[in-house]
mmCIF file of C-alpha atoms in Angstrom:
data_model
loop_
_atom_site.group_PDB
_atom_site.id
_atom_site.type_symbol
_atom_site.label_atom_id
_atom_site.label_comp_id
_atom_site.label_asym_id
_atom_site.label_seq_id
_atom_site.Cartn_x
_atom_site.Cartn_y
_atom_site.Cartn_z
ATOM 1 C CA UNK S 891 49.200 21.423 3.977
ATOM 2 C CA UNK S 892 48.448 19.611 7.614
ATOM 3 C CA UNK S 893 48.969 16.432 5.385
ATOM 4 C CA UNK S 894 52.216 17.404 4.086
ATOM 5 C CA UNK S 895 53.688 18.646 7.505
ATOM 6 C CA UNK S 896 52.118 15.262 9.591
ATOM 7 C CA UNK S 897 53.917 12.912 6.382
ATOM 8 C CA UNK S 898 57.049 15.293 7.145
ATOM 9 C CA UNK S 899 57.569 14.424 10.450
ATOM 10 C CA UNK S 900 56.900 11.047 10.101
ATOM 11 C CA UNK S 901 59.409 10.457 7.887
ATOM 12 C CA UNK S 902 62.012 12.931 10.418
ATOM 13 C CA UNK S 903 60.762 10.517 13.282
ATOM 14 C CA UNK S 904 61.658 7.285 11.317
ATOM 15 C CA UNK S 905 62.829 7.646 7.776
ATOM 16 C CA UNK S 906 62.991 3.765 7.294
ATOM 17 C CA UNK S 907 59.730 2.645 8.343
ATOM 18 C CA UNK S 908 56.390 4.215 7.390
ATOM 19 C CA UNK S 909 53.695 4.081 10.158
ATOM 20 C CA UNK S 910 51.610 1.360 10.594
ATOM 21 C CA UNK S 911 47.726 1.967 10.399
ATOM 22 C CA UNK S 912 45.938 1.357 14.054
ATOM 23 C CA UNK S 913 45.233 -2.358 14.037
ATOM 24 C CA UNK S 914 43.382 -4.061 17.400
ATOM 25 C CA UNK S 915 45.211 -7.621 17.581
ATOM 26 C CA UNK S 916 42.627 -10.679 17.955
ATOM 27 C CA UNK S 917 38.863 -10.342 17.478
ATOM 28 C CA UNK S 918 36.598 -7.556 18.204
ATOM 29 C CA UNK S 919 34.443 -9.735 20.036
ATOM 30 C CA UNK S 920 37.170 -10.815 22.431
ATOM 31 C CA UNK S 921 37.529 -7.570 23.129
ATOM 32 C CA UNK S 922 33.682 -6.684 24.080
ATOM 33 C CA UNK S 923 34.076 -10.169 26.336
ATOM 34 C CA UNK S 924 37.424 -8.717 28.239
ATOM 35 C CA UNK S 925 35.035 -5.174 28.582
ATOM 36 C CA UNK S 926 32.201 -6.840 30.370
ATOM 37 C CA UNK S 927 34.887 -8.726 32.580
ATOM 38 C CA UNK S 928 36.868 -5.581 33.656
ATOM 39 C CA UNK S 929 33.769 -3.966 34.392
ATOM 40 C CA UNK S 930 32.476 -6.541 36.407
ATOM 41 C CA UNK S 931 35.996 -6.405 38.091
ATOM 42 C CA UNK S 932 35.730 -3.006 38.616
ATOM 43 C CA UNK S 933 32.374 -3.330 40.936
ATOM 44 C CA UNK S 934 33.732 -5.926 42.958
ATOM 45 C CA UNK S 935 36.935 -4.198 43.508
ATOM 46 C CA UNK S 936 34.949 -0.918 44.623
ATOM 47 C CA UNK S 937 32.717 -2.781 46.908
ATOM 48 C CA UNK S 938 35.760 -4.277 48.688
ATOM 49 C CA UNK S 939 37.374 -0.904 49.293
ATOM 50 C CA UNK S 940 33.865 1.208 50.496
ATOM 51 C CA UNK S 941 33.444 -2.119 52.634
ATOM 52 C CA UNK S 942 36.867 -1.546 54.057
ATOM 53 C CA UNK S 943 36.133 2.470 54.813
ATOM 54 C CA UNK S 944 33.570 1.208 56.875
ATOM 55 C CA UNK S 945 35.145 -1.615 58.901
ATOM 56 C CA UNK S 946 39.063 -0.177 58.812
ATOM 57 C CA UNK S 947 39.950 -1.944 62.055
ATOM 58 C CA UNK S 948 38.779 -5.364 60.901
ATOM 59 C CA UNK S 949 40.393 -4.924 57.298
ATOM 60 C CA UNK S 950 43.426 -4.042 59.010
ATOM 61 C CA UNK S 951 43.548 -6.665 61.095
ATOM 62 C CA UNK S 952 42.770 -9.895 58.633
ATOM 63 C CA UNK S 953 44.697 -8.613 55.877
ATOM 64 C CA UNK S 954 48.153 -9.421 58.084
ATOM 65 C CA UNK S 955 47.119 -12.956 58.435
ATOM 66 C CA UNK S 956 47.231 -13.242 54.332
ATOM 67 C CA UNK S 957 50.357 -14.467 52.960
ATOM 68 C CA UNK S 958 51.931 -11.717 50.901
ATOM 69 C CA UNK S 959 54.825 -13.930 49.835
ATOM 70 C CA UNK S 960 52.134 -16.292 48.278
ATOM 71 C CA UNK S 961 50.823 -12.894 46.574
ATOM 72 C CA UNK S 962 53.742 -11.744 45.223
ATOM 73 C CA UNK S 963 54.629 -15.268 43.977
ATOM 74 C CA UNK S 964 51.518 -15.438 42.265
ATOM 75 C CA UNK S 965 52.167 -11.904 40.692
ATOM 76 C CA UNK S 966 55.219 -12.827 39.113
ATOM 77 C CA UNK S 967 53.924 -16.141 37.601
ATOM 78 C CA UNK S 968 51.282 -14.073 35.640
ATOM 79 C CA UNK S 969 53.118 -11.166 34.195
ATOM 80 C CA UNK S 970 55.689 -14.116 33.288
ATOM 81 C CA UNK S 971 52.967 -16.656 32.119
ATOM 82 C CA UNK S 972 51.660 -13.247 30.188
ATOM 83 C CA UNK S 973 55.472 -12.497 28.634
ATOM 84 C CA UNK S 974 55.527 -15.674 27.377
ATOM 85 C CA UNK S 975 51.882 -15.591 26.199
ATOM 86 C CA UNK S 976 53.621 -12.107 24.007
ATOM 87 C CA UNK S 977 56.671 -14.039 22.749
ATOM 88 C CA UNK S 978 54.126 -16.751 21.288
ATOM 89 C CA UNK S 979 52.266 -13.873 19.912
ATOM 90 C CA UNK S 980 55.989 -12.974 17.858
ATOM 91 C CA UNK S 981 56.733 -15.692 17.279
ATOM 92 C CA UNK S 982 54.124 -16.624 14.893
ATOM 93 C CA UNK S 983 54.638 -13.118 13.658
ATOM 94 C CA UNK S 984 57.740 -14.002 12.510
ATOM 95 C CA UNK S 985 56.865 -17.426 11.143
ATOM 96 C CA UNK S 986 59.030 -19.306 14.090
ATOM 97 C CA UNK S 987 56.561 -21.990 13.913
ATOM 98 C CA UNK S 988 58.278 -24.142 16.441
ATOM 99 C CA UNK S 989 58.603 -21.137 19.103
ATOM 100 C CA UNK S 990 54.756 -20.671 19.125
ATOM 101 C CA UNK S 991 53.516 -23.789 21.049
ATOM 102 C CA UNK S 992 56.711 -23.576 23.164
ATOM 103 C CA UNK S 993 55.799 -20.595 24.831
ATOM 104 C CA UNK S 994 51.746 -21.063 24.946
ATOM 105 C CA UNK S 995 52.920 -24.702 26.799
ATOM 106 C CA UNK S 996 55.673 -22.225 29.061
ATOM 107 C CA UNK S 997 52.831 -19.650 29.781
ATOM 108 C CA UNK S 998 50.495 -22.662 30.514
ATOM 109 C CA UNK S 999 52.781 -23.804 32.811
ATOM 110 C CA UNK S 1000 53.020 -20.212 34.886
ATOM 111 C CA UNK S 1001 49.343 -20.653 35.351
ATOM 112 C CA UNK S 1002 49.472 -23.836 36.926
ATOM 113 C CA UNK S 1003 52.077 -22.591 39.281
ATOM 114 C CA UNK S 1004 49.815 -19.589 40.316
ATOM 115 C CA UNK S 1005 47.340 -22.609 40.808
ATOM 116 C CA UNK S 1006 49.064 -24.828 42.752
ATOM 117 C CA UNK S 1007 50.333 -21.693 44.781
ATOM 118 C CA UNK S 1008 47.053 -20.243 45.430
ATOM 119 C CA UNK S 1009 45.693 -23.790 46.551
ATOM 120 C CA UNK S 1010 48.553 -23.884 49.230
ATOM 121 C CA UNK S 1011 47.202 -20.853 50.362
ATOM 122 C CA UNK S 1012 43.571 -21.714 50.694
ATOM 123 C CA UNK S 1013 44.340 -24.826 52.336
ATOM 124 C CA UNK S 1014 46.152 -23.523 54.746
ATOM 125 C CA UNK S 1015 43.145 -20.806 55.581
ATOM 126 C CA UNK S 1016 40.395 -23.392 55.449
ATOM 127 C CA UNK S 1017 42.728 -25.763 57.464
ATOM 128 C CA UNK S 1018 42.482 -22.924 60.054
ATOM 129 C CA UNK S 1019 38.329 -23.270 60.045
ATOM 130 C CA UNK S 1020 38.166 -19.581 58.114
ATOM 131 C CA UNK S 1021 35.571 -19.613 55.854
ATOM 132 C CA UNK S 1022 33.270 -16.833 53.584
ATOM 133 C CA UNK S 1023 31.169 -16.191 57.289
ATOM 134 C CA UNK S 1024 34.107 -16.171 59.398
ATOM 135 C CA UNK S 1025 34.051 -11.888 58.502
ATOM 136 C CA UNK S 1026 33.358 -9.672 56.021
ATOM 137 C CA UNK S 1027 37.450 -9.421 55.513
ATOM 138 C CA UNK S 1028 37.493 -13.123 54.857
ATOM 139 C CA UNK S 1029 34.084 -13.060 52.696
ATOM 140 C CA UNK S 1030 35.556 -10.587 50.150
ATOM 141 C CA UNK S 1031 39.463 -12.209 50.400
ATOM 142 C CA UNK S 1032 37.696 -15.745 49.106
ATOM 143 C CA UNK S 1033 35.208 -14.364 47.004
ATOM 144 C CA UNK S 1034 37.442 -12.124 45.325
ATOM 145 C CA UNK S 1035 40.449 -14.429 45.122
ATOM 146 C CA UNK S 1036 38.056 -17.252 43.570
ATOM 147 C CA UNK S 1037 36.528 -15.564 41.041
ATOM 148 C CA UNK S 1038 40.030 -14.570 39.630
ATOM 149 C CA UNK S 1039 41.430 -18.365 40.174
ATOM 150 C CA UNK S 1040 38.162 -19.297 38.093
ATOM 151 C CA UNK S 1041 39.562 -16.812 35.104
ATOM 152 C CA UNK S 1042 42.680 -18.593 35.965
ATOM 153 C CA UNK S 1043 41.345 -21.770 34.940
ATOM 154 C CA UNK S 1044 39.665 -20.224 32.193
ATOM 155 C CA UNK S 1045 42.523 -18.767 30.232
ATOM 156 C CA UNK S 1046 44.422 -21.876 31.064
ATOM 157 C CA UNK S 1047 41.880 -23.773 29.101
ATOM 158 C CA UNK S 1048 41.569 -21.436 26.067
ATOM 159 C CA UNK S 1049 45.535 -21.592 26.274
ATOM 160 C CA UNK S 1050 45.697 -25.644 26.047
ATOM 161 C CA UNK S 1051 43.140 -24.985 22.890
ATOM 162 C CA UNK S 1052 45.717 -22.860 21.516
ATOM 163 C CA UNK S 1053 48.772 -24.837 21.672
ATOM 164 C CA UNK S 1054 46.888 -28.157 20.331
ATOM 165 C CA UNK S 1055 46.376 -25.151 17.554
ATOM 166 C CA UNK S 1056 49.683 -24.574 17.505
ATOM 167 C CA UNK S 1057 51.275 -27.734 17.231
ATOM 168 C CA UNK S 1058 48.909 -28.056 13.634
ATOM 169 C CA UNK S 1059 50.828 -24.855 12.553
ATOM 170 C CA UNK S 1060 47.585 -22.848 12.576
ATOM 171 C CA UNK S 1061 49.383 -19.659 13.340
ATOM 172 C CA UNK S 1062 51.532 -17.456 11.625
ATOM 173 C CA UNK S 1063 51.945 -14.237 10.022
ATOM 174 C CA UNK S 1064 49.269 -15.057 7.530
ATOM 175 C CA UNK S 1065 47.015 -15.488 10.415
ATOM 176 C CA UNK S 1066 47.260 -15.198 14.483
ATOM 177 C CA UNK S 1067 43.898 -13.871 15.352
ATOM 178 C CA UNK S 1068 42.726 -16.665 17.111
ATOM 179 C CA UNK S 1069 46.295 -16.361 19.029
ATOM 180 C CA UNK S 1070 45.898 -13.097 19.360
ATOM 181 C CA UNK S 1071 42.383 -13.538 20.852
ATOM 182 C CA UNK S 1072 43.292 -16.195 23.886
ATOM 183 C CA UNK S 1073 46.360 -13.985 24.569
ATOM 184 C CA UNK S 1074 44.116 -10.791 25.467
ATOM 185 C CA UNK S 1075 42.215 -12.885 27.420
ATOM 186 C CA UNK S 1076 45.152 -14.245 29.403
ATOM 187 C CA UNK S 1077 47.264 -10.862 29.912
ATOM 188 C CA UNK S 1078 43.495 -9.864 31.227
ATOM 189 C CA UNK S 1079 43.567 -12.196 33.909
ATOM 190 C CA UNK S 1080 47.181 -10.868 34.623
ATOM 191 C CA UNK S 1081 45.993 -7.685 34.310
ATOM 192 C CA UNK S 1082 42.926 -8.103 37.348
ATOM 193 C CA UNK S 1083 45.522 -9.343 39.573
ATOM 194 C CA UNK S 1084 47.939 -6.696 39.358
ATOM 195 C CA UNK S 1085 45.038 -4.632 41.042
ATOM 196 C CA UNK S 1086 43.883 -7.063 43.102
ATOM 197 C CA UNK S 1087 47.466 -7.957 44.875
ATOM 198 C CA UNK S 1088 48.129 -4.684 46.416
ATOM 199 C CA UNK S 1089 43.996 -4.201 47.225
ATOM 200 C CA UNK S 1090 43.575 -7.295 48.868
ATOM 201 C CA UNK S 1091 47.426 -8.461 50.330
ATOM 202 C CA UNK S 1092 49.272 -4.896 50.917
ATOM 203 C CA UNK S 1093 47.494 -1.716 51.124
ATOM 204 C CA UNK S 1094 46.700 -0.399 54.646
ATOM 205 C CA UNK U 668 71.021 -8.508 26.574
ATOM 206 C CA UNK U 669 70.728 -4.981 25.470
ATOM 207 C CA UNK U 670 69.302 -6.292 21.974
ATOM 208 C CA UNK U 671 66.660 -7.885 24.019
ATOM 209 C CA UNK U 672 65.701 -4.794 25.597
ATOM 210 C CA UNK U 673 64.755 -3.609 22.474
ATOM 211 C CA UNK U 674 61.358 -5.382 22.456
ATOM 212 C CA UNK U 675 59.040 -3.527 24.181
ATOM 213 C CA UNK U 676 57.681 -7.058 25.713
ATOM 214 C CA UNK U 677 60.936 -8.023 27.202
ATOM 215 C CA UNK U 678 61.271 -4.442 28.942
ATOM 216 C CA UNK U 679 57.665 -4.568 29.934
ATOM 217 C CA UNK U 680 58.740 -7.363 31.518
ATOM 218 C CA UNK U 681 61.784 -6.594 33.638
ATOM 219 C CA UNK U 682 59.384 -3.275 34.703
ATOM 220 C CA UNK U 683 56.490 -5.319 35.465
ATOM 221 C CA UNK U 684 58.778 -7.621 38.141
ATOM 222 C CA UNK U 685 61.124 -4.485 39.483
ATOM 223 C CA UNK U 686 57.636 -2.754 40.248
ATOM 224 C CA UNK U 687 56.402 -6.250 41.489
ATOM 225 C CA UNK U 688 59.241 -6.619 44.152
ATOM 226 C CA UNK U 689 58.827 -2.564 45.217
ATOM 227 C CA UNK U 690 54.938 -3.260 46.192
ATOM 228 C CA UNK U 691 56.288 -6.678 48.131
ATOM 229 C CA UNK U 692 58.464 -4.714 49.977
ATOM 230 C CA UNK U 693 56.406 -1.866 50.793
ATOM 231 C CA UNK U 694 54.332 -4.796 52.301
ATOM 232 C CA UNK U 695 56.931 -5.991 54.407
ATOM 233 C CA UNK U 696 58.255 -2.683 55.885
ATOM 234 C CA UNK U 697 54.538 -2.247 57.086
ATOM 235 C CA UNK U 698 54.288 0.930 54.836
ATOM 236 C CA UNK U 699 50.830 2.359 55.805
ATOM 237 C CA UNK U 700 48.858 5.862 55.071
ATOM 238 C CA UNK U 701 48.217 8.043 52.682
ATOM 239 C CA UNK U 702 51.618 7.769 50.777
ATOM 240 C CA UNK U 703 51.779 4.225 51.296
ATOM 241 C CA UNK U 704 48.354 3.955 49.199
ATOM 242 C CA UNK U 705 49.774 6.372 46.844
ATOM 243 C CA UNK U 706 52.607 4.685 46.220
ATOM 244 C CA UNK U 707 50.915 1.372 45.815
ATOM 245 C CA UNK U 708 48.378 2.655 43.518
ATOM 246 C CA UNK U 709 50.423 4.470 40.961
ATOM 247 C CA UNK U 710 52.866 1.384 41.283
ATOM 248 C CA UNK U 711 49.514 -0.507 39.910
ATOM 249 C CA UNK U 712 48.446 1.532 37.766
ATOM 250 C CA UNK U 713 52.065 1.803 35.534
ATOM 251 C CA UNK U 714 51.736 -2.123 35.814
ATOM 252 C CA UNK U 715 48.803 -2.542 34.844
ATOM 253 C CA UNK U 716 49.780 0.353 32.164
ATOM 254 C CA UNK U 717 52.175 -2.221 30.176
ATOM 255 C CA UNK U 718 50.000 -4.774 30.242
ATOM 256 C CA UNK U 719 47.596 -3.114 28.222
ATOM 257 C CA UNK U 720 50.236 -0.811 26.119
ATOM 258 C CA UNK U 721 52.937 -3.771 25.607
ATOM 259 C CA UNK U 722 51.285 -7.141 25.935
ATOM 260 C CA UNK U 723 47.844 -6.265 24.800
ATOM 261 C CA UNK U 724 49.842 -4.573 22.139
ATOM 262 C CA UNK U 725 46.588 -1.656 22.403
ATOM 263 C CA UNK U 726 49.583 0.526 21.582
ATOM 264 C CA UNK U 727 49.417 1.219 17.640
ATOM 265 C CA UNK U 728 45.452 -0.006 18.723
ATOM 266 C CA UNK U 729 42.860 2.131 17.851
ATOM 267 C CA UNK U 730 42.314 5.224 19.889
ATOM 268 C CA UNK U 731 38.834 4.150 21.157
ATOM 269 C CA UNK U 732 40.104 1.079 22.500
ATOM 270 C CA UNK U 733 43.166 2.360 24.169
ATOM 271 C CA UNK U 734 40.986 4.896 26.257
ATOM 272 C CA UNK U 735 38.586 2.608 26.637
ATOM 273 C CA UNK U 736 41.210 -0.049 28.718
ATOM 274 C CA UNK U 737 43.389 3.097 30.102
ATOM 275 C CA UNK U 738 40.164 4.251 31.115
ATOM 276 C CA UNK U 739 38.904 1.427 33.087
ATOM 277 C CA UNK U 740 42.406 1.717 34.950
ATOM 278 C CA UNK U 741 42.165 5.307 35.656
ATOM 279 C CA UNK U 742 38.635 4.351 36.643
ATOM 280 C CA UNK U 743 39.016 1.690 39.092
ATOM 281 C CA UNK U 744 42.046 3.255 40.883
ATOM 282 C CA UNK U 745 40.095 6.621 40.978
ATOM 283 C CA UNK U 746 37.092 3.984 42.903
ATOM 284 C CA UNK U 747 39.645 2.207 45.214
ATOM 285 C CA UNK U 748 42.003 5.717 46.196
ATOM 286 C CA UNK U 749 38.544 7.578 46.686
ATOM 287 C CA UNK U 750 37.575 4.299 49.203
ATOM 288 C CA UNK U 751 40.699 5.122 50.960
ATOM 289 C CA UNK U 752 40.620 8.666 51.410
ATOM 290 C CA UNK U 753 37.394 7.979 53.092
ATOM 291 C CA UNK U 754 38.416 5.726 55.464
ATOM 292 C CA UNK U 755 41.800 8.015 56.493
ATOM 293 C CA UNK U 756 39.296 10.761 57.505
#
């Protein structure tokens, strides 16, 4: 009976297309991999913000010499280096084999911005003699900042795997789990900085 | 334009830089306080919301992994707003 009234509304709610079954894109173990970073994330995070309850003043204080036009900068070249990183993932979907490696190379390229951006910035900081013992403020700022430019790097790498992939037609809709895969990874890294913007450059 | 709104990715998107620009701005104005972490949080937490829903693509995922991301958001901003409370007292 249940049956009849869940395959009832279902076909009310879209009488063209039947549901499709729950399906986790990429590899499982990709998945387990993007768990153990999150969590790992998730401490450092939480030890920046108890640090900052107990030294308010001082968080206060260094946080307004960050550059939160670099920040935001950097935010927008991941969630775009992450949309195209999606449209490669539909592409091969859809067979467009030439659109695949065009957006893993455009997605590539957001990364390197964020890069090149985030280098400006820490130039400009260690020009200035601040380094990890200048303050705890500073200690957590390049700690935390460098461990995400090193997943940076990362995904940037698995990305350039990809579109050499790419480029051999690996992908389509018979099979984009290894595209599937390096894109989790990459919209994770996107992901850890869309917390770690606000955390670190704007909230006071 | 409005075809292209029809992919979930593309709207994702626009939402993700919109939200993007608000928490820049919030910077700039020198918004500070309880409301201001409010605001910046929840801002966060529907970005980082899409990410996992619409370029993960955990939506039509499997319930155990959807909680299992949500979760860690809900988790972490739960860690970082109960930081904050702390200090405000």
């Amino acid at each position: 009976m249940l049956a009849i009234i869940q395959r009832m509304t279902t076909l009310v709610a879209s009488p063209t297309t039947a549901p499709a079954p729950p399906r986790l894109p990429g590899d499982l173990a990709i998945w387990f991999f993007i768990l153990a970073e999150l969590l790992a994330f998730a401490v450092f995070f939480a030890a920046y913000a108890f640090s900052r309850a107990g030294n308010v003043e001082l968080f206060n204080l260094y946080q307004q010499t960050l550059d939160r036009n670099a920040g935001a900068l950097n935010t927008v070249l991941l969630i775009t280096g992450s949309w195209f990183v999606v449209r490669a993932v539909q592409a091969a979907h859809r067979d467009d084999r030439a659109g695949v490696p065009r957006n893993i190379l455009l997605g590539f390229l957001c990364g390197g911005g964020f890069l090149i951006v985030k280098v400006v910035e820490y130039a400009e900081k260690f020009g200035a003699g601040i380094s990890m013992s200048t303050n705890t403020f500073y200690m957590f700022y390049i700690s935390l900042t460098f461990f995400h430019f090193m997943h940076v790097i990362l995904g940037m790498v698995i990305l350039a795997i990809l579109w050499t992939q790419a480029r051999k037609g690996v992908y389509g809709s018979h099979d984009a789990h290894g595209l599937e895969s390096g894109a989790a990874y990459w919209h994770m890294v996107d992901l850890l900085w869309i917390v770690l913007f606000p955390l670190v450059y704007v909230m006071r | 334009m409005i075809a292209a709104l029809k992919n979930s990715a593309h709207r994702a998107w626009l939402v993700l830089l919109v939200a993007t620009g608000i928490t820049w701005y919030l910077g700039e104005v020198g918004a500070a306080g309880t409301w201001a972490i409010v605001a910046m949080l929840a801002i966060a937490f529907v970005k980082g919301r899409l990410v996992i829903l619409d370029f993960m693509e955990l939506r039509g995922a499997p319930l155990m992994w959807r909680v299992l991301l949500e979760g860690w958001l809900i988790f972490v901003s739960t860690l970082i707003l109960l930081a904050y409370w702390m200090s405000l007292k």
